[in-house]
Amino acid sequence: MTASAKRLSVKNLSYRLGQRTLLDNISFDLKAGECVALLGANGAGKSTLLKLLLRLIAPASGHIELAGMPLSTLKRREIARHIAYVPQHHQPHFPFTAWQVVMQGRLPVNGMVRSPSPQDISRVELAFKDNGIAHLSARIYTDLSGGERQRVLITRALVQDTPVILLDEPVNGLDYGHQLHLLTQLKTLAAKGYTLLMITHQPEHALMAASRALVLHESRLIADGAPSEVVDSALISRIYQTQVQQIDLNSGHRFFIP
């Protein structure tokens, strides 16, 4: 698939909860090789949009296409073969080990009935090693810290081997070092041709890792473009109702201070 190929297309998408409009006439495409940051204040509709892209809820109007196919016509397993999801919080019903949680990422590939193959085991072992969490594999998932759980969930998404990965605040709970490691990893995955859409509340993370920024405000998509062109002090003031000073360095980095 070429770097310009569309993997997800959203056309005139709206969603309402009772009388409240949570998303209003949203349109955008996600292409191969993009790492897209989704910004917006609490209640702007970010998590609702991810649920729509996963077909966990149905839109009031508009439609979504996945790899050129209407999302509404696809079975759950077909969607899971194309899209992996990293939730912000995850609480399993049983005391699975971290290994078992990651191996669940192979279910869309192999189905529920077949035992893991040697290829599945090798894929999971490599993912644990590549993500630096091999020491967590035998531990009970619910005994892990929030940051450790998040790293396990990201590893589970990677072994699903889907072209699209949706991440709901993926750095939540990670310490500073692991935040930087994850952001670098996302850039690497995009360079390999993955399509990534991540919710973030950190404008600097959009500038650091994303090739594109989508901004939701009051249920509408108000900006779509390169982070360096979209994410500035004026935008932060508008969507977060707070004043910041923008610092642009000669190196091309940008950050904000109160």
mmCIF file of N, CA, C and O in Angstrom, residues 172-217:
data_model
loop_
_atom_site.group_PDB
_atom_site.id
_atom_site.type_symbol
_atom_site.label_atom_id
_atom_site.label_comp_id
_atom_site.label_asym_id
_atom_site.label_seq_id
_atom_site.Cartn_x
_atom_site.Cartn_y
_atom_site.Cartn_z
ATOM 1 N N ASN A 172 -0.487 8.057 28.981
ATOM 2 C CA ASN A 172 -1.087 8.174 30.304
ATOM 3 C C ASN A 172 -0.482 7.130 31.251
ATOM 4 O O ASN A 172 -0.522 5.932 30.991
ATOM 5 N N GLY A 173 0.086 7.595 32.353
ATOM 6 C CA GLY A 173 0.673 6.697 33.337
ATOM 7 C C GLY A 173 2.133 6.365 33.098
ATOM 8 O O GLY A 173 2.761 5.720 33.947
ATOM 9 N N LEU A 174 2.690 6.753 31.965
ATOM 10 C CA LEU A 174 4.098 6.467 31.690
ATOM 11 C C LEU A 174 4.986 7.546 32.281
ATOM 12 O O LEU A 174 4.644 8.728 32.267
ATOM 13 N N ASP A 175 6.154 7.129 32.781
ATOM 14 C CA ASP A 175 7.103 8.123 33.254
ATOM 15 C C ASP A 175 7.736 8.831 32.062
ATOM 16 O O ASP A 175 7.523 8.453 30.896
ATOM 17 N N TYR A 176 8.503 9.868 32.346
ATOM 18 C CA TYR A 176 9.013 10.738 31.272
ATOM 19 C C TYR A 176 9.846 9.955 30.255
ATOM 20 O O TYR A 176 9.680 10.135 29.038
ATOM 21 N N GLY A 177 10.703 9.079 30.737
ATOM 22 C CA GLY A 177 11.548 8.321 29.825
ATOM 23 C C GLY A 177 10.746 7.425 28.900
ATOM 24 O O GLY A 177 11.012 7.352 27.697
ATOM 25 N N HIS A 178 9.754 6.743 29.463
ATOM 26 C CA HIS A 178 8.941 5.850 28.649
ATOM 27 C C HIS A 178 8.005 6.630 27.723
ATOM 28 O O HIS A 178 7.630 6.133 26.661
ATOM 29 N N GLN A 179 7.628 7.845 28.114
ATOM 30 C CA GLN A 179 6.870 8.689 27.197
ATOM 31 C C GLN A 179 7.681 8.976 25.940
ATOM 32 O O GLN A 179 7.188 8.839 24.811
ATOM 33 N N LEU A 180 8.928 9.374 26.138
ATOM 34 C CA LEU A 180 9.786 9.682 24.989
ATOM 35 C C LEU A 180 10.028 8.444 24.140
ATOM 36 O O LEU A 180 10.041 8.515 22.900
ATOM 37 N N HIS A 181 10.220 7.296 24.808
ATOM 38 C CA HIS A 181 10.428 6.045 24.073
ATOM 39 C C HIS A 181 9.210 5.720 23.217
ATOM 40 O O HIS A 181 9.336 5.340 22.045
ATOM 41 N N LEU A 182 8.008 5.871 23.795
ATOM 42 C CA LEU A 182 6.789 5.568 23.048
ATOM 43 C C LEU A 182 6.611 6.506 21.871
ATOM 44 O O LEU A 182 6.276 6.077 20.761
ATOM 45 N N LEU A 183 6.827 7.803 22.075
ATOM 46 C CA LEU A 183 6.657 8.754 20.981
ATOM 47 C C LEU A 183 7.621 8.461 19.840
ATOM 48 O O LEU A 183 7.261 8.559 18.660
ATOM 49 N N THR A 184 8.844 8.083 20.172
ATOM 50 C CA THR A 184 9.806 7.687 19.144
ATOM 51 C C THR A 184 9.345 6.431 18.425
ATOM 52 O O THR A 184 9.464 6.312 17.196
ATOM 53 N N GLN A 185 8.790 5.491 19.200
ATOM 54 C CA GLN A 185 8.280 4.252 18.614
ATOM 55 C C GLN A 185 7.139 4.529 17.637
ATOM 56 O O GLN A 185 7.061 3.921 16.561
ATOM 57 N N LEU A 186 6.256 5.462 17.977
ATOM 58 C CA LEU A 186 5.145 5.791 17.084
ATOM 59 C C LEU A 186 5.651 6.371 15.770
ATOM 60 O O LEU A 186 5.147 6.050 14.688
ATOM 61 N N LYS A 187 6.661 7.237 15.845
ATOM 62 C CA LYS A 187 7.248 7.793 14.627
ATOM 63 C C LYS A 187 7.859 6.693 13.766
ATOM 64 O O LYS A 187 7.728 6.703 12.541
ATOM 65 N N THR A 188 8.505 5.722 14.413
ATOM 66 C CA THR A 188 9.112 4.608 13.690
ATOM 67 C C THR A 188 8.055 3.756 13.004
ATOM 68 O O THR A 188 8.215 3.342 11.850
ATOM 69 N N LEU A 189 6.949 3.497 13.711
ATOM 70 C CA LEU A 189 5.871 2.703 13.127
ATOM 71 C C LEU A 189 5.263 3.413 11.914
ATOM 72 O O LEU A 189 4.969 2.778 10.896
ATOM 73 N N ALA A 190 5.071 4.717 12.014
ATOM 74 C CA ALA A 190 4.546 5.470 10.879
ATOM 75 C C ALA A 190 5.492 5.383 9.688
ATOM 76 O O ALA A 190 5.056 5.238 8.538
ATOM 77 N N ALA A 191 6.800 5.463 9.964
ATOM 78 C CA ALA A 191 7.787 5.369 8.890
ATOM 79 C C ALA A 191 7.745 4.003 8.208
ATOM 80 O O ALA A 191 8.109 3.874 7.032
ATOM 81 N N LYS A 192 7.279 2.981 8.932
ATOM 82 C CA LYS A 192 7.148 1.643 8.359
ATOM 83 C C LYS A 192 5.836 1.459 7.594
ATOM 84 O O LYS A 192 5.608 0.388 7.030
ATOM 85 N N GLY A 193 4.961 2.490 7.609
ATOM 86 C CA GLY A 193 3.731 2.413 6.850
ATOM 87 C C GLY A 193 2.465 2.241 7.656
ATOM 88 O O GLY A 193 1.371 2.186 7.089
ATOM 89 N N TYR A 194 2.576 2.144 8.988
ATOM 90 C CA TYR A 194 1.386 2.071 9.823
ATOM 91 C C TYR A 194 0.623 3.402 9.770
ATOM 92 O O TYR A 194 1.204 4.458 9.498
ATOM 93 N N THR A 195 -0.660 3.329 10.061
ATOM 94 C CA THR A 195 -1.491 4.512 10.254
ATOM 95 C C THR A 195 -1.824 4.602 11.734
ATOM 96 O O THR A 195 -2.397 3.670 12.296
ATOM 97 N N LEU A 196 -1.463 5.711 12.364
ATOM 98 C CA LEU A 196 -1.633 5.870 13.802
ATOM 99 C C LEU A 196 -2.478 7.101 14.090
ATOM 100 O O LEU A 196 -2.252 8.168 13.518
ATOM 101 N N LEU A 197 -3.454 6.939 14.965
ATOM 102 C CA LEU A 197 -4.249 8.069 15.444
ATOM 103 C C LEU A 197 -4.229 8.013 16.957
ATOM 104 O O LEU A 197 -4.704 7.052 17.559
ATOM 105 N N MET A 198 -3.644 9.042 17.576
ATOM 106 C CA MET A 198 -3.539 9.039 19.035
ATOM 107 C C MET A 198 -4.187 10.280 19.627
ATOM 108 O O MET A 198 -3.979 11.399 19.157
ATOM 109 N N ILE A 199 -4.991 10.055 20.649
ATOM 110 C CA ILE A 199 -5.509 11.161 21.448
ATOM 111 C C ILE A 199 -4.408 11.619 22.393
ATOM 112 O O ILE A 199 -3.732 10.813 23.025
ATOM 113 N N THR A 200 -4.215 12.922 22.482
ATOM 114 C CA THR A 200 -3.250 13.458 23.433
ATOM 115 C C THR A 200 -3.741 14.787 23.982
ATOM 116 O O THR A 200 -4.419 15.545 23.284
ATOM 117 N N HIS A 201 -3.403 15.039 25.244
ATOM 118 C CA HIS A 201 -3.664 16.341 25.853
ATOM 119 C C HIS A 201 -2.385 17.171 25.931
ATOM 120 O O HIS A 201 -2.404 18.262 26.510
ATOM 121 N N GLN A 202 -1.302 16.649 25.362
ATOM 122 C CA GLN A 202 -0.016 17.327 25.409
ATOM 123 C C GLN A 202 0.326 17.885 24.031
ATOM 124 O O GLN A 202 0.735 17.131 23.142
ATOM 125 N N PRO A 203 0.164 19.194 23.807
ATOM 126 C CA PRO A 203 0.500 19.757 22.494
ATOM 127 C C PRO A 203 1.929 19.464 22.071
ATOM 128 O O PRO A 203 2.197 19.250 20.879
ATOM 129 N N GLU A 204 2.832 19.441 23.040
ATOM 130 C CA GLU A 204 4.239 19.166 22.705
ATOM 131 C C GLU A 204 4.412 17.770 22.114
ATOM 132 O O GLU A 204 5.284 17.546 21.278
ATOM 133 N N HIS A 205 3.599 16.818 22.562
ATOM 134 C CA HIS A 205 3.692 15.464 22.023
ATOM 135 C C HIS A 205 3.239 15.427 20.568
ATOM 136 O O HIS A 205 3.798 14.679 19.765
ATOM 137 N N ALA A 206 2.230 16.211 20.237
ATOM 138 C CA ALA A 206 1.816 16.309 18.835
ATOM 139 C C ALA A 206 2.947 16.868 17.983
ATOM 140 O O ALA A 206 3.220 16.386 16.879
ATOM 141 N N LEU A 207 3.614 17.891 18.493
ATOM 142 C CA LEU A 207 4.718 18.503 17.756
ATOM 143 C C LEU A 207 5.907 17.557 17.640
ATOM 144 O O LEU A 207 6.622 17.557 16.638
ATOM 145 N N MET A 208 6.104 16.736 18.659
ATOM 146 C CA MET A 208 7.259 15.857 18.698
ATOM 147 C C MET A 208 7.093 14.619 17.818
ATOM 148 O O MET A 208 8.033 14.203 17.128
ATOM 149 N N ALA A 209 5.906 14.010 17.837
ATOM 150 C CA ALA A 209 5.751 12.687 17.230
ATOM 151 C C ALA A 209 4.850 12.644 16.014
ATOM 152 O O ALA A 209 4.973 11.734 15.195
ATOM 153 N N ALA A 210 3.924 13.576 15.882
ATOM 154 C CA ALA A 210 2.906 13.464 14.842
ATOM 155 C C ALA A 210 3.326 14.159 13.553
ATOM 156 O O ALA A 210 4.055 15.154 13.562
ATOM 157 N N SER A 211 2.844 13.627 12.447
ATOM 158 C CA SER A 211 3.031 14.274 11.152
ATOM 159 C C SER A 211 1.833 15.151 10.806
ATOM 160 O O SER A 211 1.889 15.918 9.841
ATOM 161 N N ARG A 212 0.785 15.030 11.627
ATOM 162 C CA ARG A 212 -0.454 15.754 11.352
ATOM 163 C C ARG A 212 -1.238 15.906 12.645
ATOM 164 O O ARG A 212 -1.139 15.053 13.539
ATOM 165 N N ALA A 213 -1.999 16.983 12.740
ATOM 166 C CA ALA A 213 -2.822 17.220 13.922
ATOM 167 C C ALA A 213 -4.263 17.486 13.504
ATOM 168 O O ALA A 213 -4.515 18.270 12.584
ATOM 169 N N LEU A 214 -5.183 16.800 14.179
ATOM 170 C CA LEU A 214 -6.607 17.076 14.061
ATOM 171 C C LEU A 214 -7.057 17.704 15.375
ATOM 172 O O LEU A 214 -6.692 17.217 16.449
ATOM 173 N N VAL A 215 -7.856 18.754 15.304
ATOM 174 C CA VAL A 215 -8.273 19.461 16.517
ATOM 175 C C VAL A 215 -9.792 19.535 16.572
ATOM 176 O O VAL A 215 -10.429 20.068 15.659
ATOM 177 N N LEU A 216 -10.361 18.966 17.642
ATOM 178 C CA LEU A 216 -11.794 19.039 17.880
ATOM 179 C C LEU A 216 -12.078 20.109 18.919
ATOM 180 O O LEU A 216 -11.391 20.211 19.936
ATOM 181 N N HIS A 217 -13.105 20.898 18.639
ATOM 182 C CA HIS A 217 -13.509 21.947 19.577
ATOM 183 C C HIS A 217 -15.005 22.161 19.451
ATOM 184 O O HIS A 217 -15.507 22.409 18.352
#
